[in-house]
mmCIF file with all atom_site columns, N, CA and C in Angstrom:
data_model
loop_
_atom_site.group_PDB
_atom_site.id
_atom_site.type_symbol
_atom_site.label_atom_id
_atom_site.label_alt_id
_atom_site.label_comp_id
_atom_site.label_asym_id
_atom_site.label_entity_id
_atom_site.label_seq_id
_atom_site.pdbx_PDB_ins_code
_atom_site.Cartn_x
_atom_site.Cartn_y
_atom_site.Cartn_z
_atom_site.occupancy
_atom_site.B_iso_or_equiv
_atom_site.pdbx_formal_charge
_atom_site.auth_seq_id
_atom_site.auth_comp_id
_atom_site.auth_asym_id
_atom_site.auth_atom_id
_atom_site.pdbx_PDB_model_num
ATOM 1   N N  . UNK A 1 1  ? 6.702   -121.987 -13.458 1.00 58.00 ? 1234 UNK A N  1
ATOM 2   C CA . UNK A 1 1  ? 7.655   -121.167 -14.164 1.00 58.00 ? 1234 UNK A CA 1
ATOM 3   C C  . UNK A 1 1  ? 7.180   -119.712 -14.069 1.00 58.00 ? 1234 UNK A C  1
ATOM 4   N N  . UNK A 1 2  ? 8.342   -118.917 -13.616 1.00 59.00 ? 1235 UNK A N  1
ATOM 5   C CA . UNK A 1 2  ? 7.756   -117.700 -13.555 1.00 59.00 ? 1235 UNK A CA 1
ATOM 6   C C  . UNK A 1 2  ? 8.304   -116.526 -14.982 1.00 59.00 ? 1235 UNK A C  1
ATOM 7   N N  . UNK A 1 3  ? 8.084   -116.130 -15.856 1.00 65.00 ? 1236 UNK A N  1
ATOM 8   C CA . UNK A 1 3  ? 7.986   -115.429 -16.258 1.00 65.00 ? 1236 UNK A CA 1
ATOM 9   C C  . UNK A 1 3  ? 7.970   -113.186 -16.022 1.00 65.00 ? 1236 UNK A C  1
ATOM 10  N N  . UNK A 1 4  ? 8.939   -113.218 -16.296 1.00 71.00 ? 1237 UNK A N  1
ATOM 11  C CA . UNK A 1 4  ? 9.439   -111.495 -16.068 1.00 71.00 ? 1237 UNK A CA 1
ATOM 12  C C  . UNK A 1 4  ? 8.351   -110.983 -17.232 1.00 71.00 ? 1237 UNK A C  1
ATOM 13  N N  . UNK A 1 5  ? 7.210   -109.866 -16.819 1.00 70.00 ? 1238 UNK A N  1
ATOM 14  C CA . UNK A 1 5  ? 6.446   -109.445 -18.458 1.00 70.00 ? 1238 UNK A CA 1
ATOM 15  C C  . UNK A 1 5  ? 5.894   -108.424 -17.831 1.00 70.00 ? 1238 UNK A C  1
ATOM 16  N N  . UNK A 1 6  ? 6.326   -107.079 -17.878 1.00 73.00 ? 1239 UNK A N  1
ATOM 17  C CA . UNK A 1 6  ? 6.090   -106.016 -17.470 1.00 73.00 ? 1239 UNK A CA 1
ATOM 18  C C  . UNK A 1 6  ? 4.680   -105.442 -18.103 1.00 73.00 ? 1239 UNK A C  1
ATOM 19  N N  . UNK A 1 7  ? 4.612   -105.952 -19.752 1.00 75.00 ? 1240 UNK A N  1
ATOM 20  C CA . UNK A 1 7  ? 3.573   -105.024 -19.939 1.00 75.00 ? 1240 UNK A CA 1
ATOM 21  C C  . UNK A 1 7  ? 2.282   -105.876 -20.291 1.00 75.00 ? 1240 UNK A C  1
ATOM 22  N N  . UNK A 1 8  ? 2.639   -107.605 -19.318 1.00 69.00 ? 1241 UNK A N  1
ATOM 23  C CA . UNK A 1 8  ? 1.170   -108.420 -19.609 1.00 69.00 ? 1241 UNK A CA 1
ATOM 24  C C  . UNK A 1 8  ? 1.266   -109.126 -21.087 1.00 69.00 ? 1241 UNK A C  1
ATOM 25  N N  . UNK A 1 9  ? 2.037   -109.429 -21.982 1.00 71.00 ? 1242 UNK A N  1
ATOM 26  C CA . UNK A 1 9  ? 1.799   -109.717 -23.064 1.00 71.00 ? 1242 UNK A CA 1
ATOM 27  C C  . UNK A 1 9  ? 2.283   -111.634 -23.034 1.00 71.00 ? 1242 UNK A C  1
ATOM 28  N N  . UNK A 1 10 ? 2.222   -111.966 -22.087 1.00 67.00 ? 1243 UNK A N  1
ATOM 29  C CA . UNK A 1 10 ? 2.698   -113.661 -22.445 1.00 67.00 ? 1243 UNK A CA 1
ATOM 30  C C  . UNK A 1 10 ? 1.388   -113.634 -22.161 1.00 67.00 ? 1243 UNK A C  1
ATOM 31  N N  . UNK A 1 11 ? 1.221   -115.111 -23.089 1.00 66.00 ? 1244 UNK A N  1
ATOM 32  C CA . UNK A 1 11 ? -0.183  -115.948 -23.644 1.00 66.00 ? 1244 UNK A CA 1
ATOM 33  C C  . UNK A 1 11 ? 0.026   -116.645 -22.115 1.00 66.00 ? 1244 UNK A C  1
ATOM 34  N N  . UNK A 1 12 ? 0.836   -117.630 -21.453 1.00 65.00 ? 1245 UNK A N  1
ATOM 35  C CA . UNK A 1 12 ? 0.726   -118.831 -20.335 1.00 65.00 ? 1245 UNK A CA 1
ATOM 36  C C  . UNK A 1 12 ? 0.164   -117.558 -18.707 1.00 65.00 ? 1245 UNK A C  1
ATOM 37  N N  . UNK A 1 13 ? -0.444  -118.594 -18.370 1.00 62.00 ? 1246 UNK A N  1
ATOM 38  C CA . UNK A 1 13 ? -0.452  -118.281 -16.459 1.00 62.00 ? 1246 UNK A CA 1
ATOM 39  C C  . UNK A 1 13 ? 0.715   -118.735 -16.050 1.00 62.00 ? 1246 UNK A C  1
ATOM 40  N N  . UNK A 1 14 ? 0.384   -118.052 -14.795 1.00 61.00 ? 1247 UNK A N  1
ATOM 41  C CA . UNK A 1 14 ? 1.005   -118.954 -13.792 1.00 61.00 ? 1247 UNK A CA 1
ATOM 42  C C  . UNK A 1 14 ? 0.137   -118.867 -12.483 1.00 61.00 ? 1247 UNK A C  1
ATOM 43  N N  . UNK A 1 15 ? 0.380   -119.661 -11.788 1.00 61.00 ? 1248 UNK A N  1
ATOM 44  C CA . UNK A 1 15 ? 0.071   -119.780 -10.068 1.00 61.00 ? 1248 UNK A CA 1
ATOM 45  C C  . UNK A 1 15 ? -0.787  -120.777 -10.593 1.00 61.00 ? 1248 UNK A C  1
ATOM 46  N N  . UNK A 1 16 ? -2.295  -120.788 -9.288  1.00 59.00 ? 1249 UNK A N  1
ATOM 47  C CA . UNK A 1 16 ? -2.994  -122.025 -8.513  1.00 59.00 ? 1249 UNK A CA 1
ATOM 48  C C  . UNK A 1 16 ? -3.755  -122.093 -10.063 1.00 59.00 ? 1249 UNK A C  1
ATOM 49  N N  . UNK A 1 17 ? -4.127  -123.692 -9.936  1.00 58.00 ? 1250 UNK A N  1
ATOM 50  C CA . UNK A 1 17 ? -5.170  -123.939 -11.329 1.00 58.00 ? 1250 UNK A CA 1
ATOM 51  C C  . UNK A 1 17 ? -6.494  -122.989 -11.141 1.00 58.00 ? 1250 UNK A C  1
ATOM 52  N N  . UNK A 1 18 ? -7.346  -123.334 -12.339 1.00 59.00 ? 1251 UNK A N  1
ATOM 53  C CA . UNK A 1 18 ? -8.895  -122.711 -12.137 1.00 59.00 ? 1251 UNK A CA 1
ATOM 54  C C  . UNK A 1 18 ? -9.415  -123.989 -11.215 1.00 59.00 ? 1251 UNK A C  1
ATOM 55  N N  . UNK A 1 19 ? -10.706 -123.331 -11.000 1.00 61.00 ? 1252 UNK A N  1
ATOM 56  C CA . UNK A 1 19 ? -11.471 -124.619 -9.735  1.00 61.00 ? 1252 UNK A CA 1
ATOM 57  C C  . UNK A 1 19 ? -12.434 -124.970 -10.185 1.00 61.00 ? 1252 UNK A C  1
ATOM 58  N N  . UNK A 1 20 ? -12.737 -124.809 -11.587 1.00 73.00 ? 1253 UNK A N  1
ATOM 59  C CA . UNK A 1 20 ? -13.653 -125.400 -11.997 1.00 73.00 ? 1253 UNK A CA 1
ATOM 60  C C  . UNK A 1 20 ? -14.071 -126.766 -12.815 1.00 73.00 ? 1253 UNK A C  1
ATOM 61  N N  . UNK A 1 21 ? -13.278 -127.730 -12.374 1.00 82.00 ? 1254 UNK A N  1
ATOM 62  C CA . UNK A 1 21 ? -13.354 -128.955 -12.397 1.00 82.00 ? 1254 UNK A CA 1
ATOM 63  C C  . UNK A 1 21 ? -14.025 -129.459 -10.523 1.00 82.00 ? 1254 UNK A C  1
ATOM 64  N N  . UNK A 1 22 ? -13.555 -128.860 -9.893  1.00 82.00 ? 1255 UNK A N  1
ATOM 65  C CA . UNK A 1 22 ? -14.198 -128.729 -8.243  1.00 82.00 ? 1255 UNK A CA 1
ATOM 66  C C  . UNK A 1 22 ? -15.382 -128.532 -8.159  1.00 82.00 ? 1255 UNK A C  1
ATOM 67  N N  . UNK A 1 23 ? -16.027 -126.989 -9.008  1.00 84.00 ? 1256 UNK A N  1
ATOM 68  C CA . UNK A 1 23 ? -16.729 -127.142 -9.070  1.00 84.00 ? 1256 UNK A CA 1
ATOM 69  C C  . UNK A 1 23 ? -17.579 -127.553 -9.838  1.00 84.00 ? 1256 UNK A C  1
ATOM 70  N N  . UNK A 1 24 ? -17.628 -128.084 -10.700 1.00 88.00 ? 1257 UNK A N  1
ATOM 71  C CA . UNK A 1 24 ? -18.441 -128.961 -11.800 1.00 88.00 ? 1257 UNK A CA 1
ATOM 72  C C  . UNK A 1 24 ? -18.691 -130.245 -10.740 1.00 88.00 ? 1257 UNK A C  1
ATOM 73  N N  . UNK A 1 25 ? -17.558 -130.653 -10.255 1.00 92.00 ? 1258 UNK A N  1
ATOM 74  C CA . UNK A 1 25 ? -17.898 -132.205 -9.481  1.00 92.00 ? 1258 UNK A CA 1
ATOM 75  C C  . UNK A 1 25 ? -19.176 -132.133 -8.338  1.00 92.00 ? 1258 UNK A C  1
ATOM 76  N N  . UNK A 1 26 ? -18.500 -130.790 -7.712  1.00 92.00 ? 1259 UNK A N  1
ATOM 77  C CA . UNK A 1 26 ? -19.784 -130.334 -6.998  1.00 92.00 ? 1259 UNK A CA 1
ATOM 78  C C  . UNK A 1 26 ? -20.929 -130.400 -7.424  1.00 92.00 ? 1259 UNK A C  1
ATOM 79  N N  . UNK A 1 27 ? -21.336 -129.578 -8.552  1.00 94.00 ? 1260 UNK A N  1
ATOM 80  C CA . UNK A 1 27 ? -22.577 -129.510 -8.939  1.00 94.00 ? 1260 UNK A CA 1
ATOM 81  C C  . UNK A 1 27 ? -23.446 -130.857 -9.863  1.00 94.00 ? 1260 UNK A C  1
ATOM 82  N N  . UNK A 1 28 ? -22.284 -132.162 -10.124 1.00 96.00 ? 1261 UNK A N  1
ATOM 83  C CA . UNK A 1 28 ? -23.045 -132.708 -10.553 1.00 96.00 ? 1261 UNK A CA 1
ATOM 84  C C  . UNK A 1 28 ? -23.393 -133.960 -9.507  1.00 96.00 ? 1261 UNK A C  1
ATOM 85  N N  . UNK A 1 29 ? -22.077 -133.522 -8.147  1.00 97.00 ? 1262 UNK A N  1
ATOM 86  C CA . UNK A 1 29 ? -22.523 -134.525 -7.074  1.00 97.00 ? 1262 UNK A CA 1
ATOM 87  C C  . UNK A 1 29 ? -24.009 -134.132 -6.561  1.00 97.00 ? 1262 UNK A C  1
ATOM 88  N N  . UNK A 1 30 ? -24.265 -132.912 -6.107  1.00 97.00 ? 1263 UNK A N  1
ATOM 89  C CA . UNK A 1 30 ? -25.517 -132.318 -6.022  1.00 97.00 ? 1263 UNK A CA 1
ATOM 90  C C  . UNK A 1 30 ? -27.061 -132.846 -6.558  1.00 97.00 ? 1263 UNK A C  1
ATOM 91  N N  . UNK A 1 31 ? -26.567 -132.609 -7.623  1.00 98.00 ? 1264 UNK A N  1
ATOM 92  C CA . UNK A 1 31 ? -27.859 -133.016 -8.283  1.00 98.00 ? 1264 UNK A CA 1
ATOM 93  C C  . UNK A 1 31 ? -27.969 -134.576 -8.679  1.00 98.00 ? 1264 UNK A C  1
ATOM 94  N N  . UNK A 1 32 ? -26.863 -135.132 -8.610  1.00 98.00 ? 1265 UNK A N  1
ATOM 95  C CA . UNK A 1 32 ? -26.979 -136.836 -8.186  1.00 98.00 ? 1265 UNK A CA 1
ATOM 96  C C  . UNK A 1 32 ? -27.637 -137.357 -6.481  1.00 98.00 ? 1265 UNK A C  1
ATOM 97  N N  . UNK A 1 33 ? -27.464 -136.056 -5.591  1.00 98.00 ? 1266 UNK A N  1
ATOM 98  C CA . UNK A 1 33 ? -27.998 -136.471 -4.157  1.00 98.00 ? 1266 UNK A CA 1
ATOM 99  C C  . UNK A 1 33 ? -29.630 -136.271 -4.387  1.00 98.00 ? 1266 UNK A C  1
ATOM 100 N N  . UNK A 1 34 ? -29.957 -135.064 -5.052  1.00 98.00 ? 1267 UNK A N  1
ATOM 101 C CA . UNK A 1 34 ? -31.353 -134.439 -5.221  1.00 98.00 ? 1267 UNK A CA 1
ATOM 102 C C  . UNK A 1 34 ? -31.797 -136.032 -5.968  1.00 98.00 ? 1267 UNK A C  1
ATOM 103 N N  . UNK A 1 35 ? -31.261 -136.092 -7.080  1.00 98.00 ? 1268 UNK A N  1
ATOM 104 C CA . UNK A 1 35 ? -32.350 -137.338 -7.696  1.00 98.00 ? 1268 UNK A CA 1
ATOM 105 C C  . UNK A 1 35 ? -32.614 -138.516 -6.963  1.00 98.00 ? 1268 UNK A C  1
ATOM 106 N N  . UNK A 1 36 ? -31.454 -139.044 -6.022  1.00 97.00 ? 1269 UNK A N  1
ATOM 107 C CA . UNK A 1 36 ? -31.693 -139.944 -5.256  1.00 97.00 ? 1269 UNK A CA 1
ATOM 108 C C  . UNK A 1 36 ? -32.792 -139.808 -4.119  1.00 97.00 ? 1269 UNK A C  1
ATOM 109 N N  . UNK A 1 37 ? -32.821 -138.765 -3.762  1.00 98.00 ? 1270 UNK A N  1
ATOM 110 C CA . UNK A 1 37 ? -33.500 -138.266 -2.570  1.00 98.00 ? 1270 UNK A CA 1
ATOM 111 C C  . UNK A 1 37 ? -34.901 -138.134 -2.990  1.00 98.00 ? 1270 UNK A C  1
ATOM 112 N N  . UNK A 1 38 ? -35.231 -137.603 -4.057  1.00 98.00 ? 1271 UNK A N  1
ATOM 113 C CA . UNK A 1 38 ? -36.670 -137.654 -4.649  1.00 98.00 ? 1271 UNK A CA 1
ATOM 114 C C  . UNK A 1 38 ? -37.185 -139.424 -5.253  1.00 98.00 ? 1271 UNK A C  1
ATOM 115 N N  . UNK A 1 39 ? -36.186 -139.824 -5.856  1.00 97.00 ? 1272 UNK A N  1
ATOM 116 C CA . UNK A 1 39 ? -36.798 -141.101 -6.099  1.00 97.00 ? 1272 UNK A CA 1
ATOM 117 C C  . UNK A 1 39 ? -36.696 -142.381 -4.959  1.00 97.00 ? 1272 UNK A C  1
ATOM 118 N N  . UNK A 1 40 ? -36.243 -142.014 -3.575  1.00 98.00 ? 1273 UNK A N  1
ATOM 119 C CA . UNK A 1 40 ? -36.341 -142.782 -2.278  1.00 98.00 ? 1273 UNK A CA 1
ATOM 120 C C  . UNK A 1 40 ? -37.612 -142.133 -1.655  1.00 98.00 ? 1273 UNK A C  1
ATOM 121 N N  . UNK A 1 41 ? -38.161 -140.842 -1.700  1.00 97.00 ? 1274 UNK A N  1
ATOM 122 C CA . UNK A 1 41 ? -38.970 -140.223 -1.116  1.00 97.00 ? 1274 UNK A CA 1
ATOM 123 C C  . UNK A 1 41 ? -40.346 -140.830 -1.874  1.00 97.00 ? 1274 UNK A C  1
ATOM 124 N N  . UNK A 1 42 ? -40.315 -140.732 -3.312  1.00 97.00 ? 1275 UNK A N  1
ATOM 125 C CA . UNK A 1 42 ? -41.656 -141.628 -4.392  1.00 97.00 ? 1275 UNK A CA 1
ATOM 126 C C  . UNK A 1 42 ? -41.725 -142.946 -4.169  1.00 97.00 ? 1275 UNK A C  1
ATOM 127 N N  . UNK A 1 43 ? -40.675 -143.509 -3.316  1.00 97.00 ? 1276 UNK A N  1
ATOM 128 C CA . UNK A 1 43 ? -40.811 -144.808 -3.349  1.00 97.00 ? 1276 UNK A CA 1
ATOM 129 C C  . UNK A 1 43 ? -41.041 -145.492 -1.708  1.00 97.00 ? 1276 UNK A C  1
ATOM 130 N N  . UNK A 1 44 ? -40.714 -144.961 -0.620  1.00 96.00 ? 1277 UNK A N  1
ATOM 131 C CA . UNK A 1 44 ? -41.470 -144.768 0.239   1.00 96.00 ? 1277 UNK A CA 1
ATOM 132 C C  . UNK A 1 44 ? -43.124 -144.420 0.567   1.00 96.00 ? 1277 UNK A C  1
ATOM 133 N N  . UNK A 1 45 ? -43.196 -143.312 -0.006  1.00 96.00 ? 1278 UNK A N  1
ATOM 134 C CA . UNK A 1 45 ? -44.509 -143.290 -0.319  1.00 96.00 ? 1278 UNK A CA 1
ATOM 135 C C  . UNK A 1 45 ? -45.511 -144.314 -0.727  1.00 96.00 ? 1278 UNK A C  1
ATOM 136 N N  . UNK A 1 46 ? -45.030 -145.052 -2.011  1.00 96.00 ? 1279 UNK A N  1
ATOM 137 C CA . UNK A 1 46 ? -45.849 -146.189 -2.171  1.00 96.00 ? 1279 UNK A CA 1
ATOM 138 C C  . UNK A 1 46 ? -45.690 -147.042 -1.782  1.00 96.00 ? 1279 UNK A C  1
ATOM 139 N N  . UNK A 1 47 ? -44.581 -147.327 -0.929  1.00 95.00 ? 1280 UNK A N  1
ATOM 140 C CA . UNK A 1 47 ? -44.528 -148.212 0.193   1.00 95.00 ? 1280 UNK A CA 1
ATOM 141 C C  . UNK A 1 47 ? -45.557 -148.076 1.152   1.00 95.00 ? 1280 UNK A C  1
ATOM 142 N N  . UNK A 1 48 ? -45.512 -147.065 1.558   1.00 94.00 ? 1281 UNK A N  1
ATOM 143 C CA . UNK A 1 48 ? -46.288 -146.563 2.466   1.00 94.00 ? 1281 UNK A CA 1
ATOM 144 C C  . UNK A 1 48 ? -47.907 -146.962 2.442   1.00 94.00 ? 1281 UNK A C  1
ATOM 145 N N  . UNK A 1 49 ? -48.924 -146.197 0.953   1.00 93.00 ? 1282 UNK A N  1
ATOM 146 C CA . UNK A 1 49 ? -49.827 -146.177 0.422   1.00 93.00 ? 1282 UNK A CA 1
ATOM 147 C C  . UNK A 1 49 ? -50.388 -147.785 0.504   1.00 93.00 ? 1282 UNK A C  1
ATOM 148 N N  . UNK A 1 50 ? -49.189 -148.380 -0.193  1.00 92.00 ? 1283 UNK A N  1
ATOM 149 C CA . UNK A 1 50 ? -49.275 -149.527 -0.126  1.00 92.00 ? 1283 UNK A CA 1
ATOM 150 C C  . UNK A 1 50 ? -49.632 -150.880 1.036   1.00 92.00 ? 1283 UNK A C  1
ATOM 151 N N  . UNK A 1 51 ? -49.458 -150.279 1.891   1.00 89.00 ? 1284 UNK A N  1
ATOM 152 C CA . UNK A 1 51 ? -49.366 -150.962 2.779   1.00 89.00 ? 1284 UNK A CA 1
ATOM 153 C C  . UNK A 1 51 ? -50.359 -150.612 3.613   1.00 89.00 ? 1284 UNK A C  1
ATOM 154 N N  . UNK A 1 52 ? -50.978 -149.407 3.932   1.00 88.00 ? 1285 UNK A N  1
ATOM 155 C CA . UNK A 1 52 ? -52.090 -148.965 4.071   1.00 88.00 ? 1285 UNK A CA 1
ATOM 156 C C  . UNK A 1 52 ? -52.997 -149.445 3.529   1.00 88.00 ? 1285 UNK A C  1
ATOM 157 N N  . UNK A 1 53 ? -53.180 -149.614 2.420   1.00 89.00 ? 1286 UNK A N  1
ATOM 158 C CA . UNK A 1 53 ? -54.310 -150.456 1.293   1.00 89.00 ? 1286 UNK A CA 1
ATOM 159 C C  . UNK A 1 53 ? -54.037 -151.989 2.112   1.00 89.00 ? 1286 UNK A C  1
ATOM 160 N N  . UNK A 1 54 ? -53.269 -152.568 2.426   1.00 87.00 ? 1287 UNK A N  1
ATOM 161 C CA . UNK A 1 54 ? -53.342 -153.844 2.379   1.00 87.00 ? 1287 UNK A CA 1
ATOM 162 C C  . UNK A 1 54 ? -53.730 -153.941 3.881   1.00 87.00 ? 1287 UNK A C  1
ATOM 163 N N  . UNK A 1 55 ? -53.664 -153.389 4.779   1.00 85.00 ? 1288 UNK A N  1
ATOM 164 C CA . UNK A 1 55 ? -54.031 -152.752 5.812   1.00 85.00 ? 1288 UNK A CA 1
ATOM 165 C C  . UNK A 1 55 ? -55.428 -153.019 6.214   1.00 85.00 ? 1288 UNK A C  1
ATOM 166 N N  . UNK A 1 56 ? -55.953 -151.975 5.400   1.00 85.00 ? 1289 UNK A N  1
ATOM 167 C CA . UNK A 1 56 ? -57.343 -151.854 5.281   1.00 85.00 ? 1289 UNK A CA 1
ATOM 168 C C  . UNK A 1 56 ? -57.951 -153.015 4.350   1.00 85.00 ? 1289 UNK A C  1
ATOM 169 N N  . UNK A 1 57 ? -57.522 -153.882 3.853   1.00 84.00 ? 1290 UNK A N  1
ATOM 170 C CA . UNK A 1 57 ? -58.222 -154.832 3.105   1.00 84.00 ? 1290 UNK A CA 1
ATOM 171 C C  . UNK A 1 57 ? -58.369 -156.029 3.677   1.00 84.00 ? 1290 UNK A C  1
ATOM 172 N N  . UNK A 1 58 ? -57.007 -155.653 4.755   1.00 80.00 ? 1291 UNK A N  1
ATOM 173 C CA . UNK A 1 58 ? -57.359 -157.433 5.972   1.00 80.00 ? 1291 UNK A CA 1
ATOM 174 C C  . UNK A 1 58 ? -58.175 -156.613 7.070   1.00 80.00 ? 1291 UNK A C  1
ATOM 175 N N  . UNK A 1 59 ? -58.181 -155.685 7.253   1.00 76.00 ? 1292 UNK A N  1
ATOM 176 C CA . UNK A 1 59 ? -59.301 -155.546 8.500   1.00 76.00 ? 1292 UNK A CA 1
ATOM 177 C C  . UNK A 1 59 ? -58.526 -155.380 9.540   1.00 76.00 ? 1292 UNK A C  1
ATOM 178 N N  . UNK A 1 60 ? -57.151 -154.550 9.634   1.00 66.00 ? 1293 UNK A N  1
ATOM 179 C CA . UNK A 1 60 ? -56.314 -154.540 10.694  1.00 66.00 ? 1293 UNK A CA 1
ATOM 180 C C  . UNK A 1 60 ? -56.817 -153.921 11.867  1.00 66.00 ? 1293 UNK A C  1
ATOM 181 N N  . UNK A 1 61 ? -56.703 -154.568 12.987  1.00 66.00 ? 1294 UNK A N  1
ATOM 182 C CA . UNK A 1 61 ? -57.114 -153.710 14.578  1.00 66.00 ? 1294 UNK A CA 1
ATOM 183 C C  . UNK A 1 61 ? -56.540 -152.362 14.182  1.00 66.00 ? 1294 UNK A C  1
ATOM 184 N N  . UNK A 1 62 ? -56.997 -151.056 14.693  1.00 57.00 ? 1295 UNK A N  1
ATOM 185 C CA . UNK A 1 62 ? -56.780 -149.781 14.896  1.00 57.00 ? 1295 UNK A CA 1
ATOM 186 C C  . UNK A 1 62 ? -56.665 -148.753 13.815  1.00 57.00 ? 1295 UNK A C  1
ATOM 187 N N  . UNK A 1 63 ? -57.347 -149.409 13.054  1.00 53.00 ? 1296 UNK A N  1
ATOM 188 C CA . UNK A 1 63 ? -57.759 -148.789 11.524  1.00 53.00 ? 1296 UNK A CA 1
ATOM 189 C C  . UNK A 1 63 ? -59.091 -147.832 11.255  1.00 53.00 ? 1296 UNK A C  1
#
């Protein structure tokens, strides 16, 4: 709806929405990738560690 208001005084907008529901989704997709990515990275690791230890406890060739 367009509205005639020469001197600015209607309370409503008009045109494209705000984008900040876009970006909110953004920023909380974000930091849902970061946490995943750090707690696959801590958990590799002790995969890793882990397996090294067990490694070295059988006496593996090339150790």
């Amino acid at each position: 709806m367009i509205t005639y208001d020469p001197e600015g005084r209607a309370a409503h907008r008009t045109g494209e929405p705000t984008g900040s529901p876009l970006a909110l989704f953004g920023a909380i997709a974000a930091a849902a990738f970061v946490v995943g990515t750090v707690a696959r990275v801590i958990y590799l690791r002790f995969r890793f560690n882990r397996g090294a230890k067990r490694r070295a406890a059988i006496g593996a060739p090339g150790l």
